[in-house]
mmCIF file of C-alpha atoms in Angstrom:
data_model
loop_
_atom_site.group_PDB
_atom_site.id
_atom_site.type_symbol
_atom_site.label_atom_id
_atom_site.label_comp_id
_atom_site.label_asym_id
_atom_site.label_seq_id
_atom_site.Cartn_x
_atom_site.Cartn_y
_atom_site.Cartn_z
ATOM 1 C CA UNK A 1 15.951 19.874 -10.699
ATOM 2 C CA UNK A 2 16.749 16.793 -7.900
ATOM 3 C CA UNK A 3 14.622 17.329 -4.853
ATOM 4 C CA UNK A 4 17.086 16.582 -1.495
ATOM 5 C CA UNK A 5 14.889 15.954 1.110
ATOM 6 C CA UNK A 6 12.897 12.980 0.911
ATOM 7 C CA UNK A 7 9.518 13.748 1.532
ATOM 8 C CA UNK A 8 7.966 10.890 -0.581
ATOM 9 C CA UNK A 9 7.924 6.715 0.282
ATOM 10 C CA UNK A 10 7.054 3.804 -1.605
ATOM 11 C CA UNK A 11 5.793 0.792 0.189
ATOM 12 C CA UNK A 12 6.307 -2.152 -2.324
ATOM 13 C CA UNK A 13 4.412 -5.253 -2.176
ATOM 14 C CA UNK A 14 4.533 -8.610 -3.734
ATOM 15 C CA UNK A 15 6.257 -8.689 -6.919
ATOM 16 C CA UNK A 16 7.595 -5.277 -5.840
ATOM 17 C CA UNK A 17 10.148 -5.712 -3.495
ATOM 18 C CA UNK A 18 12.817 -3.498 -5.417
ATOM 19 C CA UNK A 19 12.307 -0.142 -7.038
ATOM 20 C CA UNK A 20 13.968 -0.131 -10.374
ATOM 21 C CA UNK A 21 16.146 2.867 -11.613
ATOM 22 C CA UNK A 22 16.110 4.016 -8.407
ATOM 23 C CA UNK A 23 19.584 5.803 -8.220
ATOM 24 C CA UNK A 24 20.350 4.579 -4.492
ATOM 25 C CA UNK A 25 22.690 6.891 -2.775
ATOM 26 C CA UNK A 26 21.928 4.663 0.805
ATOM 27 C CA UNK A 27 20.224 2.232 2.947
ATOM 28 C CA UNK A 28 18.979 2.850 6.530
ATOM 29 C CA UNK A 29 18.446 -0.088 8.707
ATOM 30 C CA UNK A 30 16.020 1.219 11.524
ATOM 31 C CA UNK A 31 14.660 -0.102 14.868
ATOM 32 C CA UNK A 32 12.090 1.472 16.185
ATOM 33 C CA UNK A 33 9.632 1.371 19.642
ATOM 34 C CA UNK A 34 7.644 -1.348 18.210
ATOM 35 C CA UNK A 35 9.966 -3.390 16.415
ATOM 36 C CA UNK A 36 12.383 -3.895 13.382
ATOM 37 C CA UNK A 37 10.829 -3.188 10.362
ATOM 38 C CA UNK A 38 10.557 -5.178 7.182
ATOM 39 C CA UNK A 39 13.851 -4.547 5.208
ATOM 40 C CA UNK A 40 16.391 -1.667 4.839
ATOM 41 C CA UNK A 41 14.919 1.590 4.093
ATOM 42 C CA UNK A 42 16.375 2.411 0.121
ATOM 43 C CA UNK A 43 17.082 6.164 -0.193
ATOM 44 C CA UNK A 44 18.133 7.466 -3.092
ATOM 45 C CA UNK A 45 16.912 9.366 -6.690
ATOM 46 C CA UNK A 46 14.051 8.698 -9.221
ATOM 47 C CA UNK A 47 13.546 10.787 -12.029
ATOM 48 C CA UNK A 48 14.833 13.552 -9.894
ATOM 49 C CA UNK A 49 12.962 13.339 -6.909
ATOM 50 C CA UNK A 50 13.861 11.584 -3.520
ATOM 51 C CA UNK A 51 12.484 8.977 -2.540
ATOM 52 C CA UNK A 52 12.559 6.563 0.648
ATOM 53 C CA UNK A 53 11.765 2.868 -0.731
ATOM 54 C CA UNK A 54 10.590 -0.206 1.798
ATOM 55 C CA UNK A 55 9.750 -3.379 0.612
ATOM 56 C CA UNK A 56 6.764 -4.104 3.054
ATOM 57 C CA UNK A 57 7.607 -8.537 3.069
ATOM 58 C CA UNK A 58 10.989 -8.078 3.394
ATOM 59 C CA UNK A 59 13.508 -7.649 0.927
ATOM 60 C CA UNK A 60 13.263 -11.253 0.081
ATOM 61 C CA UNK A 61 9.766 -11.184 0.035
ATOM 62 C CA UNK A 62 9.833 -13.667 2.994
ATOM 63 C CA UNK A 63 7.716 -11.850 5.688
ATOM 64 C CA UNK A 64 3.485 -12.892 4.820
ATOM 65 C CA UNK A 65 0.491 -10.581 5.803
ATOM 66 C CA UNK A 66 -0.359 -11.172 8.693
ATOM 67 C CA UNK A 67 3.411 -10.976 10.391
ATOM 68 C CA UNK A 68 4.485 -8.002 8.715
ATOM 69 C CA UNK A 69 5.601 -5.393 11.368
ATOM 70 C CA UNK A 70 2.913 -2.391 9.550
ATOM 71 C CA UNK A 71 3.594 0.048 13.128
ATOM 72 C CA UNK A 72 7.714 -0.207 13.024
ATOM 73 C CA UNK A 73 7.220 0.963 9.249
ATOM 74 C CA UNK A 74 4.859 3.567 9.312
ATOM 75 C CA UNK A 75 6.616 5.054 12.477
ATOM 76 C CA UNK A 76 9.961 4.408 10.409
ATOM 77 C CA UNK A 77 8.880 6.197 7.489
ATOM 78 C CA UNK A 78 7.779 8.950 9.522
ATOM 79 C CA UNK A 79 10.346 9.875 11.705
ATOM 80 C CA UNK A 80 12.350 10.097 8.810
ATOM 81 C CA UNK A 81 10.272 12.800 7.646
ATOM 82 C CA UNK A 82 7.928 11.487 5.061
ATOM 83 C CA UNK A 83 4.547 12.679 4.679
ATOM 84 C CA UNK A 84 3.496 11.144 1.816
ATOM 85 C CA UNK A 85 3.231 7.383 0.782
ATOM 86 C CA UNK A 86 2.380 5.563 -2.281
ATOM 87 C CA UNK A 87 1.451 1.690 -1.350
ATOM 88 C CA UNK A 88 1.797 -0.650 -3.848
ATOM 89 C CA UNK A 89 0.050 -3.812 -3.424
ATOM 90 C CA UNK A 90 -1.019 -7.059 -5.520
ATOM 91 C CA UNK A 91 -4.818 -8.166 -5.336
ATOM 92 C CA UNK A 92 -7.596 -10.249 -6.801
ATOM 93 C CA UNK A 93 -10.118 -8.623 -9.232
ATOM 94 C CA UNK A 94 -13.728 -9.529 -7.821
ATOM 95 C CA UNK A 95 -15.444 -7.096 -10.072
ATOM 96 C CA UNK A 96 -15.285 -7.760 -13.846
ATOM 97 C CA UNK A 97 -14.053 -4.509 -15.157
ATOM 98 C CA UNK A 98 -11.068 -5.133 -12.947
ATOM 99 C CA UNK A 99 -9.219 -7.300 -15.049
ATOM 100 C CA UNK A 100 -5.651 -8.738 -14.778
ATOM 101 C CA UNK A 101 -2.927 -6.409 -15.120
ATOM 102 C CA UNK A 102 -5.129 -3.209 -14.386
ATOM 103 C CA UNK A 103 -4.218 -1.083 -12.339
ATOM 104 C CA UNK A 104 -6.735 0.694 -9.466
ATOM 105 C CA UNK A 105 -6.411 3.571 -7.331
ATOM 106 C CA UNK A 106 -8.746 2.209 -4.521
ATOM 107 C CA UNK A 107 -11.207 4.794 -2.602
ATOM 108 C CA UNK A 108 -12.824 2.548 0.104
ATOM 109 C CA UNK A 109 -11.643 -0.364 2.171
ATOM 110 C CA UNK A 110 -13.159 -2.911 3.840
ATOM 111 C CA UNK A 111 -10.784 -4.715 6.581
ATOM 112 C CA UNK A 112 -11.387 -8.470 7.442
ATOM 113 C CA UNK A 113 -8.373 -8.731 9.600
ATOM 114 C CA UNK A 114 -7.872 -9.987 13.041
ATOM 115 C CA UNK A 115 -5.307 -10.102 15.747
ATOM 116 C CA UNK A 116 -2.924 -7.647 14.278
ATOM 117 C CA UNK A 117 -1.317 -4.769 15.478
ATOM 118 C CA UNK A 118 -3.445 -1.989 14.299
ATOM 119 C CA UNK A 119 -3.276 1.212 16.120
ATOM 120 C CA UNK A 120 -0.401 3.385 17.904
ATOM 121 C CA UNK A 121 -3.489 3.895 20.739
ATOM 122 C CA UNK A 122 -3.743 0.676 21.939
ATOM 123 C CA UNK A 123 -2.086 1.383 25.454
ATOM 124 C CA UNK A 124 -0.777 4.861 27.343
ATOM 125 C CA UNK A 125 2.630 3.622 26.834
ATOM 126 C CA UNK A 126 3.254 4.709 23.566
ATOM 127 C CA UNK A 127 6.840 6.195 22.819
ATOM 128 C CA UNK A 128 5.747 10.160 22.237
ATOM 129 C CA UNK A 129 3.852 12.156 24.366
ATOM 130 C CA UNK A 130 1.577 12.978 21.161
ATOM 131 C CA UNK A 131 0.355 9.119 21.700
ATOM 132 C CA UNK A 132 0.059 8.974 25.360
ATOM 133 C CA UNK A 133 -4.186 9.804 24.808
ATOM 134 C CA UNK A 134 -6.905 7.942 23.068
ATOM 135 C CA UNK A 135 -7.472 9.132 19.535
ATOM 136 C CA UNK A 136 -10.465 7.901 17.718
ATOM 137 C CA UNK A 137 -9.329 9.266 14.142
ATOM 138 C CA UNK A 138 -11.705 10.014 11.041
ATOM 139 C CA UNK A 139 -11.451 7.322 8.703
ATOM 140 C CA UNK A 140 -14.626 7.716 6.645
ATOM 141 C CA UNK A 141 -12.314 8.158 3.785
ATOM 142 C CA UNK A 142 -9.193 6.157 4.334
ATOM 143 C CA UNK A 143 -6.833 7.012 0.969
ATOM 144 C CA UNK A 144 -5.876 11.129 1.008
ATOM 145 C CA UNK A 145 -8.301 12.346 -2.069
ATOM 146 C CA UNK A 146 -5.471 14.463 -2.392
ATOM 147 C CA UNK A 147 -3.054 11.976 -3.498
ATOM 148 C CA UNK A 148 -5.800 9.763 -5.429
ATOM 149 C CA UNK A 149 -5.916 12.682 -7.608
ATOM 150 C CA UNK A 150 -2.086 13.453 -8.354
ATOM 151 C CA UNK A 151 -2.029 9.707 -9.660
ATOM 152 C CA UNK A 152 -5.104 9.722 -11.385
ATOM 153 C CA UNK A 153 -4.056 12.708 -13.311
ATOM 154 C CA UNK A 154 -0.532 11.536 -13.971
ATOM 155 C CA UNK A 155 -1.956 8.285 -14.875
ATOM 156 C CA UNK A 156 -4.100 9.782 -17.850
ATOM 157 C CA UNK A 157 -1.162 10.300 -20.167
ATOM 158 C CA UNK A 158 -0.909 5.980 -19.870
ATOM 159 C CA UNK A 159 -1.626 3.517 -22.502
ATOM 160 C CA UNK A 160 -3.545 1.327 -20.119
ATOM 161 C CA UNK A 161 -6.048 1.005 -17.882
ATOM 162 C CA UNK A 162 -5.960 2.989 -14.427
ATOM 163 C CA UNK A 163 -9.240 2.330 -12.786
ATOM 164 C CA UNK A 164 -10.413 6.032 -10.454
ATOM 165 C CA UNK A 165 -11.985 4.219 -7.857
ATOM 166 C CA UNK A 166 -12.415 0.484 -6.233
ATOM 167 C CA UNK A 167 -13.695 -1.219 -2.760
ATOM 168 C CA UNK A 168 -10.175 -2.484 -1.484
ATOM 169 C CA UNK A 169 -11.469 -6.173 0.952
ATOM 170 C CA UNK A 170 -8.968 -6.782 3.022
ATOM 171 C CA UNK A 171 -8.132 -10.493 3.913
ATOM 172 C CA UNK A 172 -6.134 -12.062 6.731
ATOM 173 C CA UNK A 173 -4.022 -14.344 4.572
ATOM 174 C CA UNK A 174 -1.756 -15.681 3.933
ATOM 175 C CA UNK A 175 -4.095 -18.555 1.874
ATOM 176 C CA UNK A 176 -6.124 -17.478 -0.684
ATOM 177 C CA UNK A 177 -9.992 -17.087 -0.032
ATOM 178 C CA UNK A 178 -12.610 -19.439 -0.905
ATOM 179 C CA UNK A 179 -15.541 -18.912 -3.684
ATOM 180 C CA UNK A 180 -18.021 -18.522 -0.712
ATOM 181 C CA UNK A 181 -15.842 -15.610 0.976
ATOM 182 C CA UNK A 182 -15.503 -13.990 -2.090
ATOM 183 C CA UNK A 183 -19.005 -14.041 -2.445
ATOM 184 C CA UNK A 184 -19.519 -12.618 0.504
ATOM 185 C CA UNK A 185 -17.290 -9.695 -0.399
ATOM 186 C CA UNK A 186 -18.974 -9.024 -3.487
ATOM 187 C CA UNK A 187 -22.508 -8.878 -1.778
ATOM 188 C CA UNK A 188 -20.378 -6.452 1.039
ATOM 189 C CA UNK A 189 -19.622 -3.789 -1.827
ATOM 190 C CA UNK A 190 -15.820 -5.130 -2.314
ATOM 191 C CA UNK A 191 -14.121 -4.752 -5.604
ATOM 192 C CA UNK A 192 -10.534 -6.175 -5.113
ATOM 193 C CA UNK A 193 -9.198 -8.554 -2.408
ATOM 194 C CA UNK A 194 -5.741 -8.355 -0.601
ATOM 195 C CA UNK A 195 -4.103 -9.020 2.577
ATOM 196 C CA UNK A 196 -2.421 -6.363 3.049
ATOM 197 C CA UNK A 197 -4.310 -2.707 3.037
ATOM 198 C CA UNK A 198 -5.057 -3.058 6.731
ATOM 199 C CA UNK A 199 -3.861 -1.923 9.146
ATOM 200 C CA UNK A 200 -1.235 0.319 7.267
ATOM 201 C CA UNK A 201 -4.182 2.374 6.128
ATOM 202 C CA UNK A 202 -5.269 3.214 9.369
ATOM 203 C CA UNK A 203 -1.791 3.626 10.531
ATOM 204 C CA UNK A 204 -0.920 6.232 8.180
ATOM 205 C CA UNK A 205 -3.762 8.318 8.945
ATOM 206 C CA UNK A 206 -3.408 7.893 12.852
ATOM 207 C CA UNK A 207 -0.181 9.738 12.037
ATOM 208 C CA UNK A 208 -1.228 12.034 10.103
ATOM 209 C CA UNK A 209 0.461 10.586 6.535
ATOM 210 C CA UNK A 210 -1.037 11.532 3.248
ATOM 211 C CA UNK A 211 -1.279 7.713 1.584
ATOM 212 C CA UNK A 212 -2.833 5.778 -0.979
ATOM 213 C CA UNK A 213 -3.103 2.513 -2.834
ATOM 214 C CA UNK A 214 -1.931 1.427 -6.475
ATOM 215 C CA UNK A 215 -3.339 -1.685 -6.207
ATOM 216 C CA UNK A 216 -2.365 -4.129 -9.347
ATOM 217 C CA UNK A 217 -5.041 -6.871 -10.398
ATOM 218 C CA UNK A 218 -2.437 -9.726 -10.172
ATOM 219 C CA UNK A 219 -5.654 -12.470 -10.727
ATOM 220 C CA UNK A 220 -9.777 -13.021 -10.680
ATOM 221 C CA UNK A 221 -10.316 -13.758 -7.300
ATOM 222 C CA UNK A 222 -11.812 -17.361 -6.370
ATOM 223 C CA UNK A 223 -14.760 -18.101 -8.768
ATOM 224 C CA UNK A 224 -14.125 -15.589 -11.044
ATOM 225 C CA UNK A 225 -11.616 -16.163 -13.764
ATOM 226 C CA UNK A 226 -12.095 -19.368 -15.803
ATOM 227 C CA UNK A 227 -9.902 -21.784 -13.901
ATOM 228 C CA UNK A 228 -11.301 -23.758 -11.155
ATOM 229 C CA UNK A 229 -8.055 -22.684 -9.092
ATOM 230 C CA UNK A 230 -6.089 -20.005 -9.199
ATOM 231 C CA UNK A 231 -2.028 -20.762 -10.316
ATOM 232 C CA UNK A 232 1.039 -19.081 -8.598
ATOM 233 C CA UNK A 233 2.634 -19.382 -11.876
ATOM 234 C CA UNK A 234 -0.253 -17.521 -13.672
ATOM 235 C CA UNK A 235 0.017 -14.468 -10.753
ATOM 236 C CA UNK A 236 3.972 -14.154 -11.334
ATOM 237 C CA UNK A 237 3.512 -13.616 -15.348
ATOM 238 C CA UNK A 238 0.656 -11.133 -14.261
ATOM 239 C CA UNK A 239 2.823 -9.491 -12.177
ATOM 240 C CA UNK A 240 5.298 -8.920 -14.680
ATOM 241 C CA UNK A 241 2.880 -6.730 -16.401
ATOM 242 C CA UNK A 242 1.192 -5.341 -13.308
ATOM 243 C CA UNK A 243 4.151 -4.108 -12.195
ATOM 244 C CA UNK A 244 5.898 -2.815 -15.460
ATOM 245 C CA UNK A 245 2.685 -0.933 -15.665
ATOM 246 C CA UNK A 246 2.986 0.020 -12.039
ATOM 247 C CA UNK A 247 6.485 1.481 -12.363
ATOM 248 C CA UNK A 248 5.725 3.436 -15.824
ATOM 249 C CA UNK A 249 2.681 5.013 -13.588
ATOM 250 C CA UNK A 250 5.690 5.864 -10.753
ATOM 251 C CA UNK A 251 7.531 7.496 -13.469
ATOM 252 C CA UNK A 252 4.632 9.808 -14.582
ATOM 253 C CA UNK A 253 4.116 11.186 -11.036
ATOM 254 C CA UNK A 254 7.390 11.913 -10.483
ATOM 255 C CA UNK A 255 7.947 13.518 -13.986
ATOM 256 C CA UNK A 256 4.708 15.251 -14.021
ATOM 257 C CA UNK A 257 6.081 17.253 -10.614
ATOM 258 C CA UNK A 258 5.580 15.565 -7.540
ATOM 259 C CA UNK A 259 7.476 18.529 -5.807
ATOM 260 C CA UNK A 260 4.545 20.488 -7.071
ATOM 261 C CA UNK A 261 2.162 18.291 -5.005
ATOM 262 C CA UNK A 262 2.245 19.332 -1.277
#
């Protein structure tokens, strides 16, 4: 059976930024009250399910971390009426079970950021009454366990590696880190490095989105791997894998009943 109404997104990331065998019946080009967002919203079909699809760097992947537009997006996705979002998103492995093309379903997050839009509640201008208050929200737990565990159980029928659980550190970008900051992060509790888990996290819970994190280890993080520096060329054959493994994990959720997850 073909779900019609799009209830599910997927935020791609780097080596992501189109969703394939996604039967694409349109695009939506959106504006919203803080901004354009980072590409044309894809709807269309995937294994018989809709699905909204945004490529969060643009669809030419030419938008880096720390400019991306995270507010017009999540707002985008959910006045469309999305509730739920899958984020996909390249990182470094810092600990050494996370190895290249693994995948993890992060649990924690550590955010490193600055200066970036983070919050709908950062004036009593907002654009909907519902935002015209301070809201401190609860984000002891920033992924939706729920979620976690519909892709950890569709993920078990996979021939590869799906880690449950990871300390998502997320960097400012858009350079790499140094050997000292990773070290840092690794004394903090971090598993994985990327620039790009905050502030969408906290976005999507401050309205109310049920979201969470395939991360794909694209590369060790600084220090870690056995090169003294880390080579574009090696992420981009990494990501090949990563994200062939990414979209066979996409096709078990979907096939294993995501209509059944609510």
């Amino acid at each position: 059976m073909t779900s019609t109404q799009t209830q599910l997104a997927i935020i791609g990331g780097t080596g992501l930024t189109q969703l394939d065998g996604l039967e694409i019946t349109h695009r939506q080009v959106l504006d919203t009250p803080y901004g354009a967002i980072s590409a044309p919203i894809l709807h269309g079909h995937y294994h018989g399910c809709a699905v909204a699809f945004l490529a969060r760097h643009g669809a030419g992947h030419t938008i880096p971390p720390h400019k991306i537009n995270y507010r017009a997006n999540l707002w985008a996705l959910k006045s469309l009426g999305i509730n739920t979002i899958i984020a996909a998103a390249a990182v470094g492995g810092i600990h050494p079970q996370m190895q290249v093309g693994d995948l993890v379903i992060p649990h924690q997050l550590i955010d490193y950021t600055w200066s970036r839009e983070h919050t709908f509640f950062s004036d009593f201008n907002s654009p909907t009454e519902q935002m015209n208050h301070l809201k401190h929200i609860d984000f002891s737990s920033p992924y939706c366990e729920r979620l976690r565990r519909y892709l950890l159980d569709a993920a078990k029928s996979l021939p590869f590696t799906v880690h449950a659980q990871g300390v998502y550190g997320a960097t400012q970008g858009p350079r790499l880190e140094t050997i000292a900051e990773i070290n840092r992060m690794e004394r903090d509790g971090c598993d994985l490095v990327g620039m790009t888990g905050m502030p969408e996290a906290a976005l999507a819970r401050e309205l109310e989105l049920c979201y969470a994190t395939c991360a794909v280890v694209a590369n060790p993080a600084a220090g870690r791997g056995n090169n003294s520096e880390i080579s574009m060329s090696d992420i981009e054959m990494a990501l090949e894998l990563g994200m062939s493994r990414l979209r066979a994990l996409f096709t078990a959720v979907l096939t294993a009943g995501f209509l059944d997850f609510k």
